[in-house]
Coordinates of C-alpha atoms in Angstrom, one line a residue:
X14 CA 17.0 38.7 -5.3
X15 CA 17.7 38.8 -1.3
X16 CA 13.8 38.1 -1.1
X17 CA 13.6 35.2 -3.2
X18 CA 16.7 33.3 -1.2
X19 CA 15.4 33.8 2.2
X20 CA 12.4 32.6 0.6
X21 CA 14.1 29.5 -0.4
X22 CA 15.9 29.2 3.2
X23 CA 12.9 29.2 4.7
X24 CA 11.6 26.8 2.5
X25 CA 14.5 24.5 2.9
X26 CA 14.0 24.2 6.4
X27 CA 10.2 23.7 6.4
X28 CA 10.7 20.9 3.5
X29 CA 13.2 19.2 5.8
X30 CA 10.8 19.3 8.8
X31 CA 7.6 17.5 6.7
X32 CA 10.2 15.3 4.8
X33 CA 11.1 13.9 8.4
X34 CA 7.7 13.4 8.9
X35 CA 7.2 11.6 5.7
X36 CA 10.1 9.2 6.2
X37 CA 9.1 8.8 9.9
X38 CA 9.2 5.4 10.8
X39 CA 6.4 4.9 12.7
X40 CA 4.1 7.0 9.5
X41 CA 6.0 4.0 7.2
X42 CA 5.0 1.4 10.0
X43 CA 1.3 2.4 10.2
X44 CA 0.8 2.7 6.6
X45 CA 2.4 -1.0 6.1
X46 CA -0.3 -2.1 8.9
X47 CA -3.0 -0.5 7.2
X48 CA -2.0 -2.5 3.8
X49 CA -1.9 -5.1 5.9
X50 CA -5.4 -5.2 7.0
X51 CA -6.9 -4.2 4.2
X52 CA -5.4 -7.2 2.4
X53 CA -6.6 -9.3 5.0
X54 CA -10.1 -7.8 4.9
X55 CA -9.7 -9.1 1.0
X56 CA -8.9 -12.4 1.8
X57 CA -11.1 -13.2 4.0
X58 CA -13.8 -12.5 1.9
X59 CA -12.5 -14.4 -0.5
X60 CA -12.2 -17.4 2.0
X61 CA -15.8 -17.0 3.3
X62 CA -16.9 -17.0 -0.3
X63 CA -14.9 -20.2 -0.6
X64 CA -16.1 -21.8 2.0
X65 CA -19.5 -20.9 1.2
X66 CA -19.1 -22.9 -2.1
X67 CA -17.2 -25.9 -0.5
X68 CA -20.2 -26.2 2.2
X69 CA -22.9 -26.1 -0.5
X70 CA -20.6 -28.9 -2.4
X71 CA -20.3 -30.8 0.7
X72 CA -24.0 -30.8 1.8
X73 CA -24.8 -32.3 -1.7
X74 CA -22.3 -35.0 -1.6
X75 CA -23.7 -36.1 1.7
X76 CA -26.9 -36.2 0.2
X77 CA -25.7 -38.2 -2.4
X78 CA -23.8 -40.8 -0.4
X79 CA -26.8 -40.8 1.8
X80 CA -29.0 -41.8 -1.6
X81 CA -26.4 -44.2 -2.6
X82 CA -26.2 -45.7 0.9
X83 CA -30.2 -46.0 1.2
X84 CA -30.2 -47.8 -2.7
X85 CA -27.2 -50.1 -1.1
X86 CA -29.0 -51.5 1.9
X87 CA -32.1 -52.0 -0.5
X88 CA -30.2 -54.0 -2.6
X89 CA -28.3 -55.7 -0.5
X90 CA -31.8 -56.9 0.8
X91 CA -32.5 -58.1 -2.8
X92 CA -29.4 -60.1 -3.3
X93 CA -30.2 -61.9 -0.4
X94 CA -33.9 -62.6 -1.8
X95 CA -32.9 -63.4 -5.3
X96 CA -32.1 -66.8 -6.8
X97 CA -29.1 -68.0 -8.0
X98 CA -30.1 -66.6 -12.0
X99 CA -30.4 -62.7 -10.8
X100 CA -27.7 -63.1 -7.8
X101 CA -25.0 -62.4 -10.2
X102 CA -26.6 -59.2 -12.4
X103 CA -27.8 -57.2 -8.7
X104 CA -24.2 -58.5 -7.4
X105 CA -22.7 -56.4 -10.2
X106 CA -24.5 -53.9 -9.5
X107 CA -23.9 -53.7 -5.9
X108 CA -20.5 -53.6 -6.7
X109 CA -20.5 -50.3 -8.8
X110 CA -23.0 -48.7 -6.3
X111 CA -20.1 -49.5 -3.4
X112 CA -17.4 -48.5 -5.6
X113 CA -19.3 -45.3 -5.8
X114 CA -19.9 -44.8 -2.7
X115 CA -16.4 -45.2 -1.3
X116 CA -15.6 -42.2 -3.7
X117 CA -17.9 -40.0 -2.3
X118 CA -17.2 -40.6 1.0
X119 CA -13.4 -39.9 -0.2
X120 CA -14.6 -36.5 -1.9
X121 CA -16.9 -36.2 1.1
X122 CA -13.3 -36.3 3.5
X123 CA -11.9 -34.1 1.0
X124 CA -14.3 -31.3 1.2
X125 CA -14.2 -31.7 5.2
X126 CA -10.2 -31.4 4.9
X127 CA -10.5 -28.3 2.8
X128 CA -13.8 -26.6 5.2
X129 CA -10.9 -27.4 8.3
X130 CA -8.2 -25.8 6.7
X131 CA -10.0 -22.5 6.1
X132 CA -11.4 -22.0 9.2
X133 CA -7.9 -22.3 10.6
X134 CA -6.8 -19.7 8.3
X135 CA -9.7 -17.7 9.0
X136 CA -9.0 -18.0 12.5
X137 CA -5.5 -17.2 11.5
X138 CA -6.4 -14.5 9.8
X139 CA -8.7 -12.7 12.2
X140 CA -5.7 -13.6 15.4
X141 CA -3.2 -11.6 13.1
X142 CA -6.2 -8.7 12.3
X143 CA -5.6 -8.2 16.1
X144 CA -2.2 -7.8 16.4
X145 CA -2.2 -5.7 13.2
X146 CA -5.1 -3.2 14.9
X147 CA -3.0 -3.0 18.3
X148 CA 0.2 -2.5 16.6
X149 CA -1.4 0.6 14.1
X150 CA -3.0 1.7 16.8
X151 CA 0.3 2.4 18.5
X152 CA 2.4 3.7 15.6
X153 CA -0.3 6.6 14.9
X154 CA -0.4 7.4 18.1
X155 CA 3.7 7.5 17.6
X156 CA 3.6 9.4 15.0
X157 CA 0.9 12.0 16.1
X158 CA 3.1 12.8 18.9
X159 CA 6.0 13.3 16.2
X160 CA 3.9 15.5 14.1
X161 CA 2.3 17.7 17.4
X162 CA 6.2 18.3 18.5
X163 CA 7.1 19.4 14.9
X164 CA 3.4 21.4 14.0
X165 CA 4.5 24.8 15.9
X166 CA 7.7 25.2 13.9
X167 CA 6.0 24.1 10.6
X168 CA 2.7 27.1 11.1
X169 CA 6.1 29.6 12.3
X170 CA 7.9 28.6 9.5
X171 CA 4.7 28.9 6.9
X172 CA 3.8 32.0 8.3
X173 CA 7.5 33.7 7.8
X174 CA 7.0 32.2 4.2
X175 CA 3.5 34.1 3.5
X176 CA 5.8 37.0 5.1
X177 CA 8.8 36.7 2.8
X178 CA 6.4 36.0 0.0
X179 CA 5.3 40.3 -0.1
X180 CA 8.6 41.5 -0.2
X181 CA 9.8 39.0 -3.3
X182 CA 10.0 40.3 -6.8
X183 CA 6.2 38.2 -8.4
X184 CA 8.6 37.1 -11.5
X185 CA 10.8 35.4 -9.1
X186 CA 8.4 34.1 -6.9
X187 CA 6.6 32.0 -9.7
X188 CA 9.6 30.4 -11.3
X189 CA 10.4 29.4 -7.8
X190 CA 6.9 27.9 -7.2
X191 CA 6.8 26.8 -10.4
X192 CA 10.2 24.5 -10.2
X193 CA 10.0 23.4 -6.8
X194 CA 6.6 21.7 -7.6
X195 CA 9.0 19.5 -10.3
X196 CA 10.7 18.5 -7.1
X197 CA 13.7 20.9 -8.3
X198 CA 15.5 22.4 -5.4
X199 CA 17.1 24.3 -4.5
X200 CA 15.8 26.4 -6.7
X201 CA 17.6 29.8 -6.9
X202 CA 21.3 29.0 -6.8
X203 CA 24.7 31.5 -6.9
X204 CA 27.3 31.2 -10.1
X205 CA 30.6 29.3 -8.2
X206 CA 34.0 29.5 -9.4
X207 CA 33.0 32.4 -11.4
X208 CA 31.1 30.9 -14.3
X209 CA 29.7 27.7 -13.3
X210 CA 25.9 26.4 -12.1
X211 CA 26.1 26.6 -8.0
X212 CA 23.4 23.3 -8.5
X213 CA 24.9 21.1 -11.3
X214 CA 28.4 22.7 -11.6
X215 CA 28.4 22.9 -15.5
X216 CA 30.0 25.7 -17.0
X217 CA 28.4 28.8 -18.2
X218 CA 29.3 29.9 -21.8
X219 CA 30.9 33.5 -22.0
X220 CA 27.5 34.6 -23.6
X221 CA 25.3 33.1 -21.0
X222 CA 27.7 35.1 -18.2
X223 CA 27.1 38.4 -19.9
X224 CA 23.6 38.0 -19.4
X225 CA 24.1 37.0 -16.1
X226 CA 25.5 40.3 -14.8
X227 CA 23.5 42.1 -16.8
X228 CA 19.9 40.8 -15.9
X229 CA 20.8 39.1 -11.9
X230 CA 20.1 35.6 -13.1
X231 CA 19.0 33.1 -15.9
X232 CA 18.5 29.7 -16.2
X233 CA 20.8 26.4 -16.3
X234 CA 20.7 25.2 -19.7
X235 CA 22.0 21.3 -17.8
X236 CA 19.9 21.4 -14.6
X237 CA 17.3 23.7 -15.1
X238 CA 18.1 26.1 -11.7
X239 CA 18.2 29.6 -12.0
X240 CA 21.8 31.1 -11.8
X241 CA 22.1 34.2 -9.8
X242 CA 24.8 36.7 -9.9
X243 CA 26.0 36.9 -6.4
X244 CA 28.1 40.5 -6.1

């Protein structure tokens, strides 16, 4: 059993180094940047696809309003020429032709509204990209230096484990390995008060105890952790 726990010390302390790591501020602070960039390399894809279509729907407007302004001056020209009989019919007309006109050119201010507002937010976009690159750029090289500090004791550690690991009883071993990887730790923990779980504190029935000191340890019916007998 002595094998198995300093297994588990060991364990404890390496699992507290790399959980520091994890939780390391900086590792949070890259990753968010990361997201951040990535999302941004999203949108602005979507925004140059947008503006793609708003240029191609702009360009045919203008070509319109150009037609409609080239069919106004023409009749404008005809008005003038008609008589008095016809004045009246191409005056009606001119008048729907303007009307349609001025709401193209509205559509046509529209669409140059829109085609300003996302190149600001393009520009906007790629500004922020920047800082975002600079800033991640600075909290892996943060947390690189965390992790470099910490990398010596995490080998030592891992290499007194692989130690450890050939003088602990194989049974043992695997229901460790097997429990910790269902983030259950610790794993291996003494009887306290004389017939309670070490881990969850429930109490062990008088049956459950005579295995105990019979076999060295069995498992929490509440908790799951194996129980040992600690003489």
């Amino acid at each position: 059993m002595q094998g198995i726990i300093e297994y588990q010390e060991i364990d404890a302390k390496l699992r507290k180094l790399e959980g520091e790591l994890r939780s390391s501020t900086n590792r949070k602070n890259a990753g968010e940047m990361q997201q951040y960039l990535k999302d941004g390399q999203a949108k602005l894809v979507k925004l140059e696809t947008l503006a793609k279509t708003i240029t191609e729907q702009y360009n045919q407007a203008t070509a319109l309003y150009n037609e409609f302004i080239n069919k106004l001056e023409t009749l404008v020209k005809e008005v003038e020429k008609s008589d008095a009989s016809s004045a009246e019919s191409l005056g009606a007309t001119l008048s729907k032709l303007s009307a349609t006109a001025e709401n193209l050119d509205a559509h046509i201010g529209a669409l140059q509204n829109k085609i300003v507002s996302i190149n600001k937010e393009v520009e906007n976009l790629m500004n922020n990209a920047k800082k975002a690159k600079h800033n991640l750029d600075i909290y892996k090289a943060n947390y690189n230096k965390e992790k470099e500090k910490v990398e010596p004791e995490i080998a030592k550690l891992k290499a007194e484990l692989e130690v450890v690991k050939k003088k602990t009883k194989p049974e043992l071993l695997a229901k460790y390995l097997s429990k910790s990887e269902g983030k259950v730790f610790p794993v291996f923990v003494s009887a306290v008060n004389g017939n309670k779980c070490g881990g969850c504190r429930m109490e062990i029935s008088a049956g459950k105890m005579s295995v105990l000191k019979d076999k060295g340890f069995i498992e929490c019916e509440n908790c799951g952790r194996i129980i040992y007998f600690d003489k």
